[in-house]
Short mmCIF file of C-alpha atoms and ligand atoms in Angstrom, two decimals:
data_model
loop_
_atom_site.label_atom_id
_atom_site.label_comp_id
_atom_site.label_asym_id
_atom_site.label_seq_id
_atom_site.Cartn_x
_atom_site.Cartn_y
_atom_site.Cartn_z
CA MET S 801 0.14 -0.36 -0.28
CA ARG S 802 0.99 3.52 -0.47
CA LYS S 803 1.70 5.70 2.45
CA THR S 804 3.35 9.40 2.40
CA PHE S 805 5.96 10.90 4.70
CA LYS S 806 5.97 14.12 5.19
CA TYR S 807 9.29 16.36 6.50
CA ARG S 808 10.33 19.96 7.27
CA LEU S 809 13.66 21.06 4.85
CA TYR S 810 15.97 23.90 5.68
CA PRO S 811 17.31 25.46 2.65
CA THR S 812 19.73 28.35 3.10
CA ARG S 813 18.31 31.81 1.39
CA GLN S 814 20.64 30.80 -1.97
CA GLN S 815 18.61 27.33 -1.81
CA THR S 816 15.29 28.78 -1.12
CA GLU S 817 16.03 31.43 -4.50
CA ALA S 818 17.04 28.33 -6.10
CA LEU S 819 13.60 26.39 -5.76
CA LEU S 820 11.69 28.83 -5.88
CA VAL S 821 13.13 29.64 -9.35
CA GLN S 822 12.37 25.81 -9.82
CA ARG S 823 8.78 26.28 -9.07
CA SER S 824 8.18 29.32 -11.05
CA GLU S 825 9.54 27.58 -14.23
CA ALA S 826 7.48 24.80 -13.75
CA CYS S 827 4.52 27.05 -13.31
CA ARG S 828 5.29 28.81 -16.59
CA LEU S 829 5.56 25.26 -18.46
CA TYR S 830 2.50 24.43 -17.10
CA ASN S 831 0.93 28.28 -18.50
CA ALA S 832 1.70 27.32 -21.73
CA ALA S 833 1.53 23.76 -22.21
CA LEU S 834 -2.49 24.77 -21.14
CA GLN S 835 -2.23 27.85 -23.49
CA GLU S 836 -1.16 25.23 -26.05
CA ARG S 837 -4.15 22.79 -25.84
CA ILE S 838 -7.04 25.88 -25.52
CA GLU S 839 -5.23 27.02 -29.08
CA ALA S 840 -5.27 23.75 -30.84
CA TYR S 841 -8.71 23.56 -30.02
CA ARG S 842 -9.79 27.12 -31.02
CA THR S 843 -8.08 26.92 -34.36
CA HIS S 844 -8.00 23.21 -35.57
CA HIS S 845 -10.64 21.78 -33.23
CA LYS S 846 -7.63 19.21 -32.00
CA SER S 847 -7.49 18.28 -28.64
CA ILE S 848 -4.13 17.46 -27.47
CA ASN S 849 -3.05 14.93 -24.99
CA TYR S 850 -0.13 14.38 -22.70
CA TYR S 851 2.16 13.07 -25.45
CA ASP S 852 2.57 16.15 -28.24
CA PRO S 853 4.12 18.28 -25.59
CA ALA S 854 5.69 15.75 -23.90
CA ALA S 855 7.79 14.96 -26.87
CA GLN S 856 8.53 18.69 -27.69
CA LEU S 857 9.73 19.07 -24.25
CA THR S 858 13.14 17.54 -25.22
CA GLU S 859 14.01 19.96 -27.67
CA ILE S 860 12.47 23.02 -25.49
CA ARG S 861 14.93 21.91 -22.73
CA LYS S 862 17.84 21.36 -25.33
CA ALA S 863 17.47 25.23 -26.29
CA GLY S 864 17.42 25.78 -22.85
CA ASP S 865 14.45 27.57 -22.79
CA LEU S 866 13.18 26.04 -19.33
CA GLY S 867 14.69 26.50 -15.89
CA LEU S 868 13.85 22.95 -14.88
CA PRO S 869 17.32 21.14 -14.92
CA ASN S 870 15.42 17.70 -14.13
CA GLY S 871 13.74 15.95 -17.40
CA HIS S 872 11.62 13.73 -15.53
CA CYS S 873 10.63 16.68 -13.68
CA ALA S 874 9.65 18.55 -16.52
CA GLN S 875 7.33 15.73 -17.60
CA ASP S 876 5.36 15.58 -14.38
CA VAL S 877 4.19 18.96 -15.12
CA LEU S 878 2.64 17.82 -18.34
CA ARG S 879 1.02 14.83 -16.59
CA ARG S 880 -0.32 16.88 -13.93
CA LEU S 881 -2.29 18.82 -16.53
CA GLU S 882 -3.19 15.72 -18.28
CA LYS S 883 -5.29 15.11 -14.88
CA ALA S 884 -6.31 18.46 -14.70
CA PHE S 885 -8.07 17.96 -17.94
CA LYS S 886 -9.05 14.21 -17.33
CA ALA S 887 -10.65 15.44 -13.90
CA PHE S 888 -12.54 18.21 -16.29
CA PHE S 889 -13.65 15.45 -18.73
CA GLN S 890 -15.08 13.20 -16.03
CA ARG S 891 -17.08 15.82 -14.34
CA ILE S 892 -18.40 17.09 -17.79
CA GLN S 893 -19.62 13.53 -18.56
CA ARG S 894 -21.12 12.78 -15.08
CA GLY S 895 -22.82 16.34 -15.69
CA GLN S 896 -21.59 18.15 -12.58
CA LYS S 897 -19.99 21.78 -13.40
CA PRO S 898 -17.37 21.27 -15.39
CA GLY S 899 -14.83 23.67 -14.31
CA PHE S 900 -12.12 24.30 -17.31
CA PRO S 901 -8.44 23.93 -15.77
CA ARG S 902 -7.14 27.39 -14.92
CA PHE S 903 -3.94 29.35 -15.61
CA LYS S 904 -2.16 29.49 -12.17
CA SER S 905 -0.32 32.16 -10.53
CA SER S 906 3.50 31.29 -9.51
CA ARG S 907 1.92 32.19 -5.90
CA ARG S 908 -0.07 29.67 -5.95
CA TYR S 909 2.01 26.68 -7.52
CA ASP S 910 3.14 25.67 -4.99
CA SER S 911 5.34 22.27 -5.55
CA ILE S 912 7.23 20.07 -7.71
CA THR S 913 7.35 16.11 -8.23
CA PHE S 914 10.23 13.91 -9.13
CA PRO S 915 8.55 10.87 -10.28
CA SER S 916 11.16 8.11 -9.09
CA HIS S 917 13.89 8.63 -6.40
CA GLY S 918 17.57 8.79 -6.94
CA ASP S 919 16.81 10.93 -10.91
CA GLY S 920 17.16 14.70 -9.56
CA ASN S 921 17.31 14.04 -6.15
CA LYS S 922 18.20 11.38 -3.18
CA LEU S 923 17.76 11.55 -0.04
CA LEU S 924 21.09 11.02 1.78
CA SER S 925 22.62 9.25 4.78
CA SER S 926 24.09 12.70 6.40
CA GLY S 927 20.38 14.08 6.67
CA HIS S 928 20.32 15.97 3.54
CA LEU S 929 17.90 15.97 0.23
CA PHE S 930 19.79 16.19 -2.90
CA VAL S 931 17.51 18.12 -5.32
CA GLN S 932 19.07 19.08 -8.97
CA GLY S 933 20.07 22.58 -9.37
CA VAL S 934 19.64 23.21 -5.52
CA GLY S 935 22.20 21.25 -4.09
CA ASN S 936 21.83 19.67 -0.71
CA ILE S 937 18.92 20.84 1.59
CA LYS S 938 19.05 19.99 5.25
CA VAL S 939 16.08 17.39 5.93
CA LYS S 940 14.64 17.04 9.47
CA LEU S 941 13.93 13.59 10.06
CA HIS S 942 11.49 13.39 12.71
CA ARG S 943 10.33 9.95 12.49
CA PRO S 944 12.08 7.08 10.73
CA LEU S 945 10.87 6.34 7.06
CA HIS S 946 9.98 2.78 6.23
CA GLY S 947 9.03 1.51 2.85
CA LYS S 948 10.43 2.47 -1.00
CA ILE S 949 10.27 5.28 -1.63
CA LYS S 950 8.22 6.57 -5.00
CA THR S 951 7.86 9.76 -5.26
CA VAL S 952 8.95 12.66 -4.02
CA SER S 953 7.61 16.14 -3.65
CA VAL S 954 9.08 19.55 -2.50
CA LYS S 955 6.30 22.14 -1.81
CA ARG S 956 5.93 25.22 -0.10
CA GLU S 957 3.15 25.88 2.77
CA CYS S 958 3.50 29.24 4.19
CA GLU S 959 6.75 29.97 4.21
CA HIS S 960 8.01 26.68 5.30
CA TRP S 961 9.52 24.05 3.07
CA TYR S 962 8.98 20.27 3.00
CA VAL S 963 9.36 17.11 1.21
CA CYS S 964 6.51 14.65 0.54
CA PHE S 965 7.91 10.90 0.34
CA SER S 966 5.02 8.65 -1.44
CA VAL S 967 6.33 5.53 0.01
CA GLU S 968 5.45 1.60 -0.92
CA THR S 969 4.76 -0.36 2.46
CA SER S 970 3.58 -3.75 3.16
CA VAL S 971 0.55 -4.12 5.92
CA GLN S 972 1.78 -4.73 9.27
CA PRO S 973 -1.63 -6.06 10.73
CA LEU S 974 -2.96 -5.88 14.27
CA PRO S 975 -3.88 -8.81 16.48
CA GLU S 976 -7.53 -9.60 15.55
CA THR S 977 -10.53 -8.83 17.53
CA LYS S 978 -13.94 -9.47 17.19
CA ALA S 979 -15.08 -6.04 17.74
CA ALA S 980 -17.27 -3.84 15.98
CA VAL S 981 -18.32 -0.17 16.02
CA GLY S 982 -20.65 1.92 14.26
CA ILE S 983 -20.01 5.65 13.89
CA ASP S 984 -22.30 8.59 13.98
CA LEU S 985 -20.68 11.90 12.15
CA GLY S 986 -22.78 14.48 13.61
CA LEU S 987 -22.49 18.27 14.44
CA SER S 988 -22.96 18.88 17.31
CA SER S 989 -20.10 16.55 18.31
CA PHE S 990 -17.92 15.12 15.86
CA ALA S 991 -18.95 11.64 16.14
CA THR S 992 -20.48 9.66 18.76
CA LEU S 993 -20.07 5.68 18.53
CA SER S 994 -22.11 3.05 18.95
CA ASP S 995 -20.63 1.91 22.61
CA ASP S 996 -22.22 5.99 23.48
CA ALA S 997 -18.64 7.35 23.47
CA GLU S 998 -18.90 11.02 22.24
CA ILE S 999 -16.09 12.18 20.35
CA GLU S 1000 -16.34 16.42 20.73
CA ASN S 1001 -14.56 18.65 18.36
CA PRO S 1002 -11.61 20.10 20.30
CA ARG S 1003 -12.06 23.67 22.26
CA LEU S 1004 -8.06 25.01 20.89
CA TYR S 1005 -10.28 24.58 17.11
CA ARG S 1006 -13.00 26.84 18.32
CA GLN S 1007 -10.64 29.37 19.66
CA ALA S 1008 -8.54 29.34 16.21
CA GLN S 1009 -11.99 30.07 14.27
CA LYS S 1010 -12.40 32.99 16.49
CA LYS S 1011 -8.61 33.92 15.48
CA LEU S 1012 -9.39 32.99 11.86
CA ARG S 1013 -12.86 35.33 11.55
CA ARG S 1014 -10.35 38.36 13.31
CA ALA S 1015 -7.76 37.80 10.93
CA GLN S 1016 -10.26 37.50 7.29
CA ARG S 1017 -11.33 41.14 8.41
CA ARG S 1018 -8.24 42.41 8.60
CA VAL S 1019 -7.75 41.74 5.34
CA ALA S 1020 -10.69 42.71 3.94
CA ARG S 1021 -10.36 46.13 5.21
CA ARG S 1022 -7.12 47.01 4.07
CA LYS S 1023 -6.49 48.31 0.62
CA LYS S 1024 -6.25 45.87 -2.50
CA GLY S 1025 -2.42 45.64 -4.06
CA SER S 1026 -1.13 47.23 -0.59
CA LYS S 1027 1.61 45.82 0.82
CA ARG S 1028 -0.01 46.01 4.18
CA ARG S 1029 -2.87 43.47 2.71
CA ARG S 1030 -0.52 41.34 1.67
CA LYS S 1031 0.77 40.95 5.21
CA ALA S 1032 -2.26 40.04 6.22
CA VAL S 1033 -2.78 37.62 4.09
CA VAL S 1034 0.03 36.17 5.27
CA LEU S 1035 -0.95 36.37 9.04
CA LEU S 1036 -4.26 34.50 7.36
CA ARG S 1037 -2.76 31.88 5.90
CA LYS S 1038 -0.92 31.05 8.88
CA ILE S 1039 -3.86 30.69 10.95
CA HIS S 1040 -5.57 28.53 8.00
CA GLN S 1041 -2.58 25.96 8.33
CA HIS S 1042 -2.79 25.98 11.97
CA ILE S 1043 -6.40 25.13 11.71
CA PHE S 1044 -5.80 22.64 9.71
CA ASN S 1045 -2.75 21.21 11.22
CA GLN S 1046 -4.74 20.95 14.60
CA ARG S 1047 -7.65 18.99 12.62
CA ASN S 1048 -5.41 16.64 11.25
CA ASP S 1049 -3.72 16.04 14.54
CA HIS S 1050 -7.22 15.31 15.82
CA HIS S 1051 -8.32 12.99 13.04
CA HIS S 1052 -4.94 10.91 12.73
CA LYS S 1053 -5.24 10.45 16.73
CA LEU S 1054 -8.82 9.50 16.59
CA ALA S 1055 -8.24 7.29 13.62
CA ARG S 1056 -5.62 5.55 15.19
CA LYS S 1057 -7.47 4.85 18.73
CA LEU S 1058 -10.08 3.63 16.30
CA VAL S 1059 -8.86 1.02 14.55
CA GLN S 1060 -6.51 -0.20 17.81
CA GLN S 1061 -9.56 -1.05 19.24
CA PHE S 1062 -11.85 -2.34 16.79
CA GLY S 1063 -11.82 -5.04 14.04
CA LYS S 1064 -14.81 -3.69 12.02
CA ILE S 1065 -15.80 -0.50 11.89
CA PHE S 1066 -18.66 0.90 10.05
CA VAL S 1067 -19.14 4.61 8.94
CA GLU S 1068 -21.87 6.31 6.69
CA ASP S 1069 -21.15 7.14 2.98
CA LEU S 1070 -20.91 10.51 2.91
CA ASN S 1071 -21.33 11.28 -0.95
CA ILE S 1072 -24.83 10.03 -0.59
CA GLN S 1073 -26.01 11.73 1.94
CA GLY S 1074 -24.08 14.82 0.99
CA LEU S 1075 -26.69 14.88 -1.83
CA SER S 1076 -29.48 14.40 -0.19
CA ARG S 1077 -29.05 17.08 2.60
CA GLY S 1078 -28.11 20.26 0.52
CA MET S 1079 -27.13 22.27 3.48
CA LEU S 1080 -24.58 25.39 3.07
CA SER S 1081 -23.55 24.70 6.60
CA LYS S 1082 -22.45 21.62 6.32
CA ALA S 1083 -19.80 22.20 3.62
CA VAL S 1084 -17.13 22.56 6.11
CA HIS S 1085 -18.01 19.22 8.12
CA ASP S 1086 -18.48 17.41 4.65
CA ALA S 1087 -14.76 18.04 4.00
CA SER S 1088 -13.70 17.36 6.77
CA TRP S 1089 -15.47 14.01 7.83
CA ALA S 1090 -14.59 13.03 4.05
CA SER S 1091 -10.86 13.87 5.17
CA PHE S 1092 -11.62 11.93 8.78
CA ILE S 1093 -12.36 8.53 6.86
CA ALA S 1094 -9.52 8.84 4.27
CA LYS S 1095 -7.41 8.46 6.86
CA LEU S 1096 -9.53 6.11 8.76
CA ALA S 1097 -9.59 3.97 5.64
CA TYR S 1098 -5.76 3.99 4.98
CA LYS S 1099 -4.98 3.23 8.98
CA ALA S 1100 -7.59 0.39 8.48
CA GLU S 1101 -6.22 -1.33 5.65
CA GLU S 1102 -2.61 -0.56 6.98
CA ALA S 1103 -3.59 -3.05 10.47
CA GLY S 1104 -5.56 -5.53 8.29
CA ARG S 1105 -8.66 -4.20 9.81
CA GLN S 1106 -12.28 -3.63 8.14
CA LEU S 1107 -13.81 -0.05 7.62
CA VAL S 1108 -17.10 -0.45 5.50
CA LYS S 1109 -19.47 2.13 4.52
CA VAL S 1110 -23.09 1.86 4.73
CA ASP S 1111 -26.10 3.32 3.31
CA PRO S 1112 -27.10 6.89 5.52
CA ARG S 1113 -30.37 6.94 4.41
CA GLY S 1114 -32.77 6.55 7.22
CA THR S 1115 -29.91 6.06 10.12
CA SER S 1116 -31.75 8.86 11.77
CA GLN S 1117 -34.89 7.68 11.36
CA ARG S 1118 -35.42 3.76 12.39
CA CYS S 1119 -34.36 2.29 15.56
CA PRO S 1120 -32.46 -0.72 15.72
CA CYS S 1121 -35.45 -3.13 15.86
CA GLY S 1122 -36.57 -2.15 13.11
CA ALA S 1123 -39.36 0.47 13.81
CA ARG S 1124 -39.71 3.43 11.83
CA VAL S 1125 -39.06 6.79 14.65
CA PRO S 1126 -39.31 9.90 12.48
CA LYS S 1127 -36.88 12.76 13.87
CA LYS S 1128 -36.62 16.25 12.95
CA LEU S 1129 -33.70 17.69 13.21
CA SER S 1130 -33.88 19.25 16.12
CA ASP S 1131 -35.40 16.18 18.29
CA ARG S 1132 -32.58 14.85 19.84
CA GLU S 1133 -33.89 11.85 21.88
CA HIS S 1134 -35.05 8.57 20.24
CA VAL S 1135 -38.27 7.29 21.61
CA CYS S 1136 -39.27 4.33 20.17
CA THR S 1137 -43.03 2.64 20.68
CA ALA S 1138 -42.57 -0.23 19.18
CA CYS S 1139 -39.37 -1.90 21.31
CA GLY S 1140 -39.38 0.77 24.04
CA LEU S 1141 -35.78 1.97 23.39
CA ILE S 1142 -35.16 5.14 24.75
CA GLY S 1143 -31.58 6.65 24.24
CA LYS S 1144 -29.72 10.27 22.42
CA ARG S 1145 -30.13 10.34 18.53
CA ASP S 1146 -26.74 10.33 17.62
CA HIS S 1147 -26.44 7.28 19.74
CA VAL S 1148 -29.27 5.08 18.71
CA SER S 1149 -28.35 6.63 14.99
CA ALA S 1150 -24.28 4.99 15.14
CA MET S 1151 -26.09 1.82 16.71
CA GLU S 1152 -28.25 1.29 13.52
CA ILE S 1153 -25.24 1.96 11.32
CA LEU S 1154 -23.94 -0.70 13.48
CA ARG S 1155 -26.63 -3.28 12.91
CA LEU S 1156 -27.00 -2.24 9.37
CA GLY S 1157 -23.33 -3.00 8.73
CA LEU S 1158 -22.85 -6.45 10.27
CA SER S 1159 -26.41 -6.89 8.59
CA LEU S 1160 -24.41 -6.67 5.06
CA GLN S 1161 -22.07 -8.80 6.08
CA ASP S 1162 -24.25 -11.33 7.16
CA VAL S 1163 -22.49 -11.56 10.99
CA THR S 1164 -24.44 -12.37 13.62
CA LYS S 1165 -26.42 -9.76 15.26
CA PRO S 1166 -25.06 -7.73 18.22
CA ASP S 1167 -25.48 -7.29 21.72
CA VAL S 1168 -27.64 -3.99 21.87
CA ARG S 1169 -28.06 -2.71 25.38
CA VAL S 1170 -28.95 0.76 25.97
CA CYS S 1171 -29.25 2.48 29.42
CA VAL S 1172 -32.64 3.42 29.42
CA SER S 1173 -32.64 6.85 31.40
ZN1 ZN N 1368 -36.98 -0.08 18.42
#
């Protein structure tokens, strides 16, 4: 399976400048290739694929028109554009809003990728990363890297540089356990488990959001194009990054805990839910849930555990006994007249998700016990 390891880089001032040049050259190539595609379509109604510009690339590089010293790194830029177009055509086919691939400003083009380790880049035993045309950059290897390195990306996030190694590793299964859990992802708390454990959104996260609002107002007040606004934008970005890091940290720790504790994990399939409930305020939560489930999925795969997505329709409107218990969004209690089950709404939903998941698997029914308060 694939896994990513990310480490902080400490380039010197000269190295930073060399990295910035390579980044803006990659961006220039991306935009030029995009321009060419658009023109070819306009004049000849012909669509260009990846191979035409890739063949030209050798000549462009020979003529010294491109400041990207590594050929495969330059090819990766074209592959990135190809990907953007593929996604665009797929969106058209699915009848979604197409969103044509955009020209990128060099400030938004933040990473360069090497398709293989040892070609234009190398992680040295001295704790440095060699990058062709830049030199040996100091790396902080804060945790050991396992597996075979496949691709290497160098990227900048908020004034700091990082290297991401995409690595091929083998599955390391945890000792087997029969314990199963259903998870209801909620709005009031981050998640509720079928064993009635409630997982809060961390309070730190809410505090950071307060800071975020203030920083956004500061940017809005300042004049467009001014230096003061630019400075405010840098601060705003830092806060965004901080919130992102906090959320990521919370997700990783929670996913790790769940994978260690349970052999089978059932969650709602969010895609269907996102479409069925078109509530704007949930967009943020949806994104955060999706990234949490993605982390849970790869951690489960790595540990040899099972993660199953179940149909979310009606999980909050049904009782694990099978009876329908209609509730409005504001109803926080579940009271079943058929079997007499009384419980918290989210907890009962989580139990229903667990039941649904287990029934899909054709396993014996769980021993559902709820304290009747
Ligand atoms: Zn019931």
